[in-house]
Coordinates of C-alpha atoms and ligand atoms in Angstrom, one line a residue:
M1 CA 80.1 134.5 12.8
K2 CA 76.8 132.3 14.4
Y3 CA 73.4 134.6 15.2
E4 CA 70.8 133.6 16.9
P5 CA 67.5 134.6 15.5
V6 CA 65.0 136.1 17.2
I7 CA 61.0 136.2 16.5
G8 CA 58.1 137.5 18.2
L9 CA 55.0 137.3 16.2
E10 CA 51.2 139.2 16.6
I11 CA 48.5 137.4 15.7
H12 CA 44.4 138.5 15.0
T13 CA 42.1 136.5 15.1
E14 CA 38.3 137.3 14.0
L15 CA 36.1 136.5 17.1
K16 CA 33.3 134.8 16.8
T17 CA 30.0 136.7 17.9
K18 CA 26.7 137.5 17.1
T19 CA 27.5 140.9 16.3
K20 CA 29.9 143.1 15.5
M21 CA 32.8 144.7 18.0
F22 CA 30.7 148.5 18.5
C23 CA 27.4 147.9 16.9
A24 CA 24.2 145.5 16.2
S25 CA 25.5 144.5 12.5
R26 CA 25.4 140.8 12.4
N27 CA 29.3 138.9 11.8
D28 CA 28.7 136.7 9.9
P29 CA 31.9 135.5 8.0
D30 CA 30.1 133.6 6.0
E31 CA 27.9 135.7 4.3
K32 CA 28.4 136.0 0.7
H33 CA 26.9 139.3 -0.4
P34 CA 28.7 142.4 0.3
N35 CA 27.3 144.9 2.4
V36 CA 24.6 143.4 4.0
N37 CA 25.7 143.5 7.3
I38 CA 26.3 146.9 7.5
C39 CA 25.0 150.0 9.0
P40 CA 25.6 153.9 9.9
V41 CA 27.9 152.6 12.7
C42 CA 30.4 150.2 10.9
T43 CA 30.1 152.9 7.8
G44 CA 31.8 155.3 9.8
Q45 CA 28.6 158.0 9.3
P46 CA 29.4 161.2 10.7
G47 CA 27.4 161.1 14.3
T48 CA 27.2 157.8 15.4
L49 CA 28.0 156.4 18.4
P50 CA 30.4 152.8 19.1
T51 CA 29.3 150.6 22.3
I52 CA 31.2 148.0 23.0
N53 CA 30.5 143.9 22.5
E54 CA 30.2 142.8 26.0
E55 CA 30.4 139.0 24.2
A56 CA 33.8 139.8 22.6
V57 CA 35.2 141.4 25.8
K58 CA 34.4 138.2 27.2
K59 CA 35.7 135.9 24.7
T60 CA 39.0 137.7 24.6
I61 CA 39.3 137.7 28.5
K62 CA 38.8 133.7 28.2
V63 CA 41.8 133.8 25.8
G64 CA 43.4 135.5 28.8
M65 CA 43.1 133.5 31.2
A66 CA 44.0 130.4 29.5
L67 CA 47.0 132.2 28.7
E68 CA 47.1 132.9 32.1
S69 CA 47.5 136.5 31.2
K70 CA 46.7 139.7 34.0
I71 CA 43.2 140.9 33.2
A72 CA 43.2 144.5 33.6
D73 CA 41.1 146.0 35.7
E74 CA 40.4 148.9 34.0
T75 CA 41.3 148.9 29.9
R76 CA 41.0 152.1 27.3
W77 CA 39.5 152.7 23.5
D78 CA 42.4 154.5 21.4
R79 CA 42.3 155.7 18.2
K80 CA 44.8 154.3 15.3
N81 CA 44.4 156.7 12.5
Y82 CA 45.2 155.7 9.0
F83 CA 43.9 156.1 5.6
Y84 CA 42.8 153.7 4.0
P85 CA 39.7 152.8 1.7
D86 CA 38.4 149.3 3.0
L87 CA 38.7 152.2 6.7
P88 CA 35.6 154.3 6.4
K89 CA 36.5 156.4 9.4
G90 CA 39.8 156.9 8.7
Y91 CA 40.7 155.2 12.0
Q92 CA 40.1 151.8 13.3
I93 CA 39.0 152.1 16.9
S94 CA 42.1 149.7 19.3
Q95 CA 43.4 149.6 22.3
Y96 CA 47.0 150.9 22.6
D97 CA 48.6 151.4 26.3
K98 CA 45.8 149.7 28.3
P99 CA 45.5 146.2 26.7
L100 CA 42.5 143.7 28.6
C101 CA 45.1 141.3 28.8
F102 CA 48.9 141.5 29.4
G103 CA 51.2 139.0 30.0
G104 CA 51.1 135.3 29.9
E105 CA 52.3 132.5 27.9
L106 CA 51.8 129.6 26.3
T107 CA 54.1 126.2 26.1
I108 CA 54.3 125.3 22.4
P109 CA 54.8 121.3 22.3
G110 CA 58.0 120.1 22.9
G111 CA 57.8 121.9 26.6
R112 CA 59.5 125.4 25.6
K113 CA 57.2 128.3 26.9
I114 CA 56.6 131.5 25.2
R115 CA 55.8 134.6 26.8
V116 CA 52.9 136.7 25.6
R117 CA 53.3 140.3 26.1
R118 CA 49.4 141.3 25.7
I119 CA 45.8 140.3 23.9
H120 CA 43.8 143.5 23.2
L121 CA 40.3 144.1 21.1
E122 CA 40.1 146.2 18.0
E123 CA 37.6 146.2 15.4
D124 CA 38.5 144.6 11.8
T125 CA 38.3 146.4 8.4
G126 CA 36.4 146.2 4.7
R127 CA 37.5 144.1 2.2
L128 CA 38.7 145.5 -1.3
L129 CA 37.5 143.5 -4.0
H130 CA 40.0 144.3 -7.1
E131 CA 38.7 144.0 -10.2
S132 CA 41.8 144.8 -12.4
H133 CA 39.7 144.0 -15.9
V134 CA 37.1 146.7 -15.3
G135 CA 40.3 149.2 -14.0
H136 CA 38.8 150.3 -10.6
S137 CA 38.1 148.3 -6.6
L138 CA 35.1 147.2 -4.7
V139 CA 34.7 147.4 -1.3
D140 CA 32.7 145.1 0.8
F141 CA 31.7 146.3 4.4
N142 CA 30.2 143.1 6.0
R143 CA 33.7 142.8 7.8
A144 CA 34.2 146.0 8.3
G145 CA 33.9 146.7 12.7
V146 CA 33.9 142.5 12.9
P147 CA 35.9 142.0 16.2
L148 CA 39.1 141.5 16.1
M149 CA 41.8 140.2 18.7
E150 CA 45.2 140.7 18.6
L151 CA 47.7 139.0 20.5
V152 CA 51.2 139.8 20.7
T153 CA 54.3 137.5 21.7
E154 CA 57.5 139.0 23.3
P155 CA 60.7 137.8 20.8
D156 CA 61.2 134.3 22.4
L157 CA 60.6 132.7 19.8
R158 CA 63.7 131.0 17.5
S159 CA 62.6 129.1 14.7
G160 CA 60.3 128.5 11.6
Q161 CA 59.3 125.6 12.8
E162 CA 58.8 127.3 16.4
A163 CA 56.4 129.9 15.2
S164 CA 54.4 127.9 13.4
A165 CA 54.2 125.7 16.6
F166 CA 52.8 128.8 18.7
A167 CA 50.7 129.7 15.7
Q168 CA 49.2 125.9 15.6
E169 CA 48.8 125.6 19.4
L170 CA 46.8 129.2 19.5
Q171 CA 44.1 128.2 17.1
L172 CA 43.6 124.5 18.3
I173 CA 43.2 127.0 22.1
L174 CA 41.1 129.4 20.5
R175 CA 39.1 126.5 18.7
Y176 CA 38.7 124.9 22.2
L177 CA 37.7 127.7 24.0
G178 CA 35.0 128.3 21.4
V179 CA 36.1 131.9 20.5
S180 CA 36.8 131.3 17.2
D181 CA 36.8 129.2 14.3
A182 CA 40.6 130.4 13.5
D183 CA 40.5 129.1 9.8
M184 CA 43.8 130.5 8.4
E185 CA 42.4 129.7 5.0
K186 CA 39.7 132.3 5.5
G187 CA 41.7 134.9 6.9
Q188 CA 39.9 134.2 10.5
L189 CA 43.2 133.5 12.1
R190 CA 46.3 135.7 10.7
V191 CA 49.8 135.8 11.3
E192 CA 52.8 138.3 11.3
A193 CA 55.9 137.3 11.8
N194 CA 59.2 139.8 13.4
I195 CA 62.5 138.8 12.9
S196 CA 65.6 139.9 13.7
L197 CA 69.4 138.1 14.5
R198 CA 72.0 138.5 17.2
P199 CA 75.4 137.3 17.6
E200 CA 75.1 133.8 19.2
N201 CA 77.7 133.8 22.6
P202 CA 78.4 130.3 22.8
N203 CA 79.9 131.2 26.4
S204 CA 77.0 132.5 27.9
K205 CA 73.6 130.7 29.0
T206 CA 72.1 134.1 29.7
Q207 CA 71.3 135.5 26.1
I208 CA 72.8 138.8 25.1
P209 CA 69.7 142.1 25.8
N210 CA 70.6 143.8 22.7
L211 CA 68.1 143.0 19.6
G212 CA 69.0 143.2 16.2
T213 CA 67.5 145.5 13.4
K214 CA 63.9 143.6 13.1
V215 CA 61.6 142.8 9.7
E216 CA 57.8 141.8 9.8
I217 CA 56.4 139.8 7.6
K218 CA 52.9 140.1 7.1
N219 CA 50.6 138.0 4.7
L220 CA 51.8 134.6 6.4
N221 CA 48.3 132.3 5.2
S222 CA 48.9 129.1 6.3
F223 CA 51.4 126.9 9.0
K224 CA 54.0 126.5 6.1
A225 CA 53.9 130.1 5.2
V226 CA 54.7 131.0 8.5
R227 CA 57.3 127.9 8.5
D228 CA 59.2 129.1 5.1
A229 CA 58.8 132.7 5.4
V230 CA 60.7 132.4 8.8
D231 CA 63.3 130.3 7.5
Y232 CA 63.7 132.2 4.4
E233 CA 64.0 135.2 6.6
I234 CA 66.5 134.1 8.7
K235 CA 69.0 133.0 6.2
R236 CA 68.6 136.7 4.1
Q237 CA 69.5 138.3 6.6
A238 CA 72.6 136.0 8.2
E239 CA 74.1 136.3 4.6
L240 CA 73.2 139.9 4.7
L241 CA 75.2 140.5 7.9
E242 CA 78.1 137.9 6.5
D243 CA 78.4 140.6 4.2
G244 CA 78.8 143.6 6.4
K245 CA 75.5 144.8 5.2
K246 CA 72.8 146.4 7.7
I247 CA 69.5 144.7 7.8
V248 CA 66.6 147.8 6.5
Q249 CA 64.1 147.8 9.3
E250 CA 60.8 147.2 6.7
T251 CA 57.7 145.0 5.8
R252 CA 58.3 142.1 3.8
G253 CA 55.1 140.4 1.8
W254 CA 56.0 136.8 1.5
S255 CA 55.5 135.0 -1.9
G256 CA 54.7 131.3 -1.5
T257 CA 54.8 130.1 -4.9
K258 CA 58.7 131.8 -5.5
G259 CA 59.4 130.8 -1.6
E260 CA 60.8 134.3 -0.9
T261 CA 59.7 137.3 1.0
F262 CA 59.9 140.5 -0.5
S263 CA 60.6 144.3 0.3
Q264 CA 56.9 146.1 0.5
R265 CA 57.3 149.1 2.6
S266 CA 59.3 151.1 5.0
K267 CA 58.2 149.7 8.3
E268 CA 55.4 152.8 10.3
E269 CA 56.3 153.7 13.9
S270 CA 53.2 153.5 16.4
H271 CA 53.6 157.6 16.1
D272 CA 53.1 157.5 12.3
Y273 CA 49.2 156.3 13.6
R274 CA 48.5 159.0 15.6
Y275 CA 46.7 157.2 18.9
F276 CA 44.8 158.9 20.8
P277 CA 42.1 157.9 23.5
E278 CA 38.7 157.2 21.5
P279 CA 36.6 160.0 22.7
D280 CA 33.1 158.0 22.6
L281 CA 34.4 154.6 24.9
P282 CA 34.5 155.3 28.2
S283 CA 36.9 153.5 29.5
L284 CA 36.0 150.1 30.7
K285 CA 36.3 148.7 34.6
I286 CA 35.9 144.9 34.5
D287 CA 34.2 143.2 37.5
P288 CA 36.3 140.8 39.1
V289 CA 33.5 138.8 39.5
F290 CA 32.7 139.0 35.9
I291 CA 36.5 137.8 35.3
Q292 CA 36.1 134.6 38.1
D293 CA 32.8 133.4 36.1
V294 CA 35.1 133.3 32.7
A295 CA 37.6 130.9 34.7
K296 CA 35.2 128.9 36.2
A297 CA 33.7 128.2 33.0
L298 CA 37.1 127.4 31.2
P299 CA 36.9 124.1 29.5
E300 CA 40.1 121.3 29.6
L301 CA 42.5 123.3 27.5
P302 CA 44.4 120.8 24.6
A303 CA 48.0 120.4 26.7
Q304 CA 45.9 118.8 29.7
K305 CA 44.0 116.8 27.5
R306 CA 47.2 115.7 26.2
E307 CA 48.3 115.1 29.6
R308 CA 45.3 113.3 30.6
F309 CA 45.1 110.8 27.7
A310 CA 48.6 109.7 28.3
R311 CA 47.8 108.9 31.6
Q312 CA 44.3 107.9 31.7
Y313 CA 44.5 105.7 28.3
G314 CA 48.8 105.1 27.8
L315 CA 48.8 106.4 24.3
G316 CA 51.8 107.5 22.4
A317 CA 52.4 111.3 21.3
A318 CA 51.5 110.6 18.2
Q319 CA 48.1 109.2 18.6
I320 CA 47.5 111.4 21.5
N321 CA 48.5 114.7 19.0
T322 CA 45.9 113.8 16.2
L323 CA 43.1 112.9 18.7
V324 CA 43.3 116.3 20.7
A325 CA 44.2 118.3 17.1
D326 CA 40.2 117.9 16.8
E327 CA 38.7 118.2 20.1
K328 CA 35.4 116.4 18.6
L329 CA 37.2 113.1 17.3
A330 CA 39.0 113.7 20.9
E331 CA 35.5 113.3 22.0
F332 CA 33.9 110.7 20.1
F333 CA 37.5 108.4 21.0
E334 CA 36.5 109.1 24.5
N335 CA 32.7 107.8 24.6
V336 CA 34.3 104.9 22.2
V337 CA 36.1 103.5 25.0
S338 CA 33.9 104.4 27.9
E339 CA 31.4 101.8 25.9
F340 CA 33.8 99.5 24.8
M341 CA 35.2 98.7 28.6
D342 CA 31.5 98.5 29.8
W343 CA 31.2 95.9 27.1
E344 CA 34.0 94.1 27.6
S345 CA 34.3 94.1 31.4
S346 CA 30.6 93.2 31.7
G347 CA 31.3 89.9 32.0
L348 CA 29.9 86.7 30.3
D349 CA 27.7 89.5 28.8
K350 CA 24.6 87.3 28.3
D351 CA 22.7 89.7 27.6
S352 CA 24.3 92.4 26.3
R353 CA 24.1 93.5 21.9
L354 CA 27.2 92.1 21.4
A355 CA 26.6 88.6 22.1
E356 CA 22.9 88.2 20.7
G357 CA 23.3 85.4 17.9
F358 CA 27.0 85.2 18.1
D359 CA 28.7 82.5 19.6
V360 CA 30.9 84.8 21.4
A361 CA 33.9 83.8 24.2
P362 CA 33.7 85.7 27.9
H363 CA 37.3 87.0 28.3
A364 CA 38.3 85.8 31.4
V365 CA 41.1 89.0 32.4
V366 CA 40.1 92.7 30.6
D367 CA 43.5 93.9 29.6
K368 CA 42.5 97.7 29.5
Q369 CA 45.5 98.7 27.7
K370 CA 44.9 96.5 24.8
L371 CA 41.3 98.1 24.7
F372 CA 42.6 101.5 24.5
D373 CA 45.1 100.5 21.9
L374 CA 42.7 99.1 19.9
A375 CA 40.4 102.0 20.4
A376 CA 43.1 104.4 19.3
N377 CA 44.0 102.3 16.2
Y378 CA 40.8 101.5 14.7
T379 CA 39.8 105.1 15.3
L380 CA 42.8 107.1 13.7
S381 CA 43.2 104.7 11.0
D382 CA 39.9 103.2 9.9
L383 CA 37.1 106.3 11.2
L384 CA 39.4 108.8 10.4
G385 CA 40.3 107.2 7.0
L386 CA 36.6 107.3 5.8
L387 CA 36.3 111.2 7.1
N388 CA 39.4 112.6 5.4
K389 CA 38.2 110.5 2.3
A390 CA 34.6 112.6 2.4
S391 CA 36.5 115.9 3.9
A392 CA 34.1 115.3 6.5
S393 CA 34.1 116.2 10.4
V394 CA 32.9 113.8 13.0
D395 CA 29.7 116.2 13.8
D396 CA 28.3 114.9 10.7
I397 CA 28.7 111.2 10.5
R398 CA 26.1 108.5 11.2
I399 CA 27.8 106.3 13.3
K400 CA 27.4 106.4 16.6
P401 CA 30.2 105.8 19.5
E402 CA 28.4 103.0 21.0
D403 CA 27.9 101.1 17.5
F404 CA 31.4 102.2 16.7
A405 CA 32.7 100.2 20.3
E406 CA 30.1 97.5 19.4
W407 CA 32.3 96.8 16.0
L408 CA 35.3 97.1 18.0
G409 CA 34.0 94.4 20.2
L410 CA 32.8 92.6 17.3
I411 CA 36.7 92.5 16.1
H412 CA 38.3 91.6 19.4
R413 CA 36.0 88.5 19.6
G414 CA 36.8 87.6 16.5
V415 CA 33.2 87.5 15.3
I416 CA 34.5 89.1 12.2
T417 CA 38.3 89.1 10.6
S418 CA 39.5 92.9 10.9
R419 CA 39.1 92.5 6.5
A420 CA 35.3 92.1 7.0
A421 CA 35.0 94.9 9.8
K422 CA 36.5 97.1 6.7
D423 CA 33.0 96.5 4.8
V424 CA 31.0 96.3 7.9
L425 CA 32.4 100.0 9.0
Y426 CA 31.9 101.6 5.5
E427 CA 28.1 100.1 6.1
M428 CA 27.8 101.7 8.8
W429 CA 29.4 105.2 7.4
A430 CA 26.8 104.7 5.3
T431 CA 23.6 103.7 6.5
G432 CA 24.4 104.5 10.6
K433 CA 23.1 100.7 10.9
D434 CA 24.4 98.7 14.1
P435 CA 27.3 97.0 13.1
S436 CA 25.8 93.4 14.5
L437 CA 22.9 93.9 12.1
V438 CA 25.6 94.7 9.2
V439 CA 26.5 91.4 10.5
K440 CA 24.1 89.2 9.9
E441 CA 22.3 91.0 7.2
K442 CA 25.2 90.2 5.3
N443 CA 26.7 87.3 6.9
L444 CA 29.9 88.3 7.8
V445 CA 30.7 86.1 10.5
Q446 CA 33.9 84.3 10.7
I447 CA 34.5 81.5 10.0
Q448 CA 36.6 79.6 12.4
D449 CA 35.8 76.1 10.9
A450 CA 39.0 74.5 9.6
G451 CA 37.2 72.2 7.7
E452 CA 34.9 74.7 6.0
I453 CA 38.1 76.7 5.3
E454 CA 40.0 73.9 3.9
K455 CA 37.5 73.1 1.1
T456 CA 37.8 77.0 -0.1
A457 CA 41.8 76.4 0.1
R458 CA 41.4 72.8 -1.6
E459 CA 39.4 75.1 -4.7
V460 CA 41.5 77.6 -4.9
V461 CA 44.4 75.3 -5.3
S462 CA 43.1 73.3 -7.9
R463 CA 42.4 76.3 -9.5
N464 CA 45.8 78.0 -9.6
A465 CA 48.4 75.5 -10.5
A466 CA 51.1 78.5 -11.6
A467 CA 50.5 80.1 -7.8
V468 CA 50.8 76.9 -6.2
S469 CA 53.6 75.5 -8.5
D470 CA 55.9 78.7 -7.6
Y471 CA 55.0 78.2 -4.4
K472 CA 56.2 74.8 -4.9
K473 CA 59.4 76.0 -6.1
G474 CA 60.4 78.7 -3.3
K475 CA 58.9 81.7 -4.3
L476 CA 56.8 82.6 -0.7
E477 CA 55.0 85.2 -2.3
A478 CA 52.9 83.5 -4.1
L479 CA 51.7 82.1 -0.7
K480 CA 50.2 85.6 -0.2
F481 CA 48.2 85.5 -3.5
L482 CA 46.5 82.3 -2.7
V483 CA 45.5 83.1 1.1
G484 CA 44.1 86.9 -1.0
E485 CA 42.0 84.7 -3.0
A486 CA 40.8 82.1 -0.4
M487 CA 39.4 85.7 1.1
K488 CA 37.7 86.8 -2.0
E489 CA 35.9 83.4 -2.2
T490 CA 35.0 84.2 1.4
R491 CA 34.2 87.5 1.1
G492 CA 37.1 88.1 3.9
K493 CA 35.5 86.0 6.4
A494 CA 37.8 83.2 6.8
N495 CA 40.0 83.3 10.1
P496 CA 43.5 84.4 8.3
Q497 CA 45.4 82.5 11.0
L498 CA 43.8 79.2 10.1
L499 CA 43.9 79.8 6.2
K500 CA 47.1 80.5 6.0
E501 CA 48.5 77.1 8.0
I502 CA 46.1 75.3 5.7
F503 CA 47.5 75.8 2.7
E504 CA 50.7 75.4 4.0
K505 CA 49.4 72.5 5.5
L506 CA 48.0 71.2 1.9
L507 CA 51.1 72.3 0.0
K508 CA 54.0 71.0 1.3
Ligands
LIG601 P1 56.4 147.4 16.9 O1 56.4 148.6 17.4 O2 57.6 147.8 15.7 O3 55.4 147.5 16.3 P2 56.5 146.1 18.8 O4 57.7 146.0 20.1 O5 55.2 146.3 19.4 O6 57.2 146.1 17.6 O7 56.7 144.6 19.1 C1 56.0 143.9 17.9 C2 56.4 142.5 18.3 O8 57.9 142.2 17.4 C3 56.6 141.7 19.2 O9 55.9 140.2 18.7 C4 58.3 141.0 19.8 O10 57.9 140.4 20.7 C5 58.2 141.5 18.2 N1 60.1 142.1 18.3 C6 60.1 143.5 18.8 N2 61.8 143.4 18.5 C7 61.7 142.3 18.0 C8 63.4 142.4 18.0 N3 64.1 143.2 17.6 N4 63.4 141.4 16.9 C9 62.4 140.0 16.6 N5 61.0 140.4 17.2 C10 61.0 141.9 17.5
LIG602 MG1 53.2 146.5 16.8

């Protein structure tokens, strides 16, 4: 029998706010000292009262609006009761049957729309540090009471890849909205996956409505873990069903090293938590004007940016995805393009810095697509290469978009070879200098003079008899070596095409 995987996700996000969800303690995920951002409220002292953090409510509504959820006009808080040492009050303030946002959808790359069931607000717990070498555990309450947004999907996902794509797209949206850094390694974005199988009905376009018994997997702290754990679980359940066995409803963990899920505990039901309305907080009425204000301030979202980049710049999907995956990089690229276009379309650019001191020919026709491609290619190969190597972000770099555009101009006009361009860019990266200055200081203007190139080529030929004879015997590889030697000689400045032609002529 064939089975269809059914997957729903529950995703928790720590919101970026100044203070905690129900008190004035600082919300600082980077605080290294334990138990400094705490107060009587978030440590659950008797007699204290919570107050609602407006910023957290606003950020959650923002996410709701971005995912086309409905925003409740009245929302309520509930106590979720359970005992654990990281939960000082013995209950978590959450939202049970009146969440802030309900409904909505998120389109995963590839185009499938995944329905969102609800988005609600709650508070995070403290953190336990298990000091096994001293035989006891410590608890840090800095995280206790941090605003935690939970998003629950409908069971619309069908594979590990889709589950991971959903989480990744949500992360990007959260970052674009500025509501969370959503760093999975830091636990700011936590994914739980619910998985079941049901018989596939190949003759029917409509889905079988009945859902199978589900298993919930916790502790998925990377996108790879989400994908691998879901795929593993699909396989495990299929094998059990094939053997005529039943799926046990339970919570499982994921071991990345073993590549397996393992049983943790039998699943608790919502009645285990004895939810009841939080008596210390009023229900919250949300003013439609407040919602409208949030809606007006929504930024361009990743999907919209991808569409616009395709339309406006004619780039391919892979390039667009890489640019859009980092909002700052996308912004840098757009600034570069706009500067680059200015230069390239400003006629003779006699007055521009680009032409100053260099012998450049104006371009009769500006081929916009070529310029967009050039800007995208160099941004994604050279600039992103430098960023990745240094583990730096666009915010940290000294290269200004107008300087990067000027650098592209120098390449495009043939003022420098693409080989010398690498040295120029590195110098810009290291010093923040503008490229024209670097080219002048380091004397890196491309050598176009055939006589000068021929002189270098002759020297290289006379010094490399072995390669020359190899080439004459038909080893074409030897030419590459000779060109390389001449390039070294000229510090990458010789016009590569001319150089190759001259060698071919000399070695005939
Ligand atoms: P619970 O009460 O056990 O937490 P919910 O109904 O609240 O279950 O659903 C939690 C998540 O599990 C949601 O994302 C939902 O889409 C998903 N889910 C519910 N039932 C199934 C199922 N049978 N198979 C897979 N996912 C499911
Ligand atoms: Mg649940």
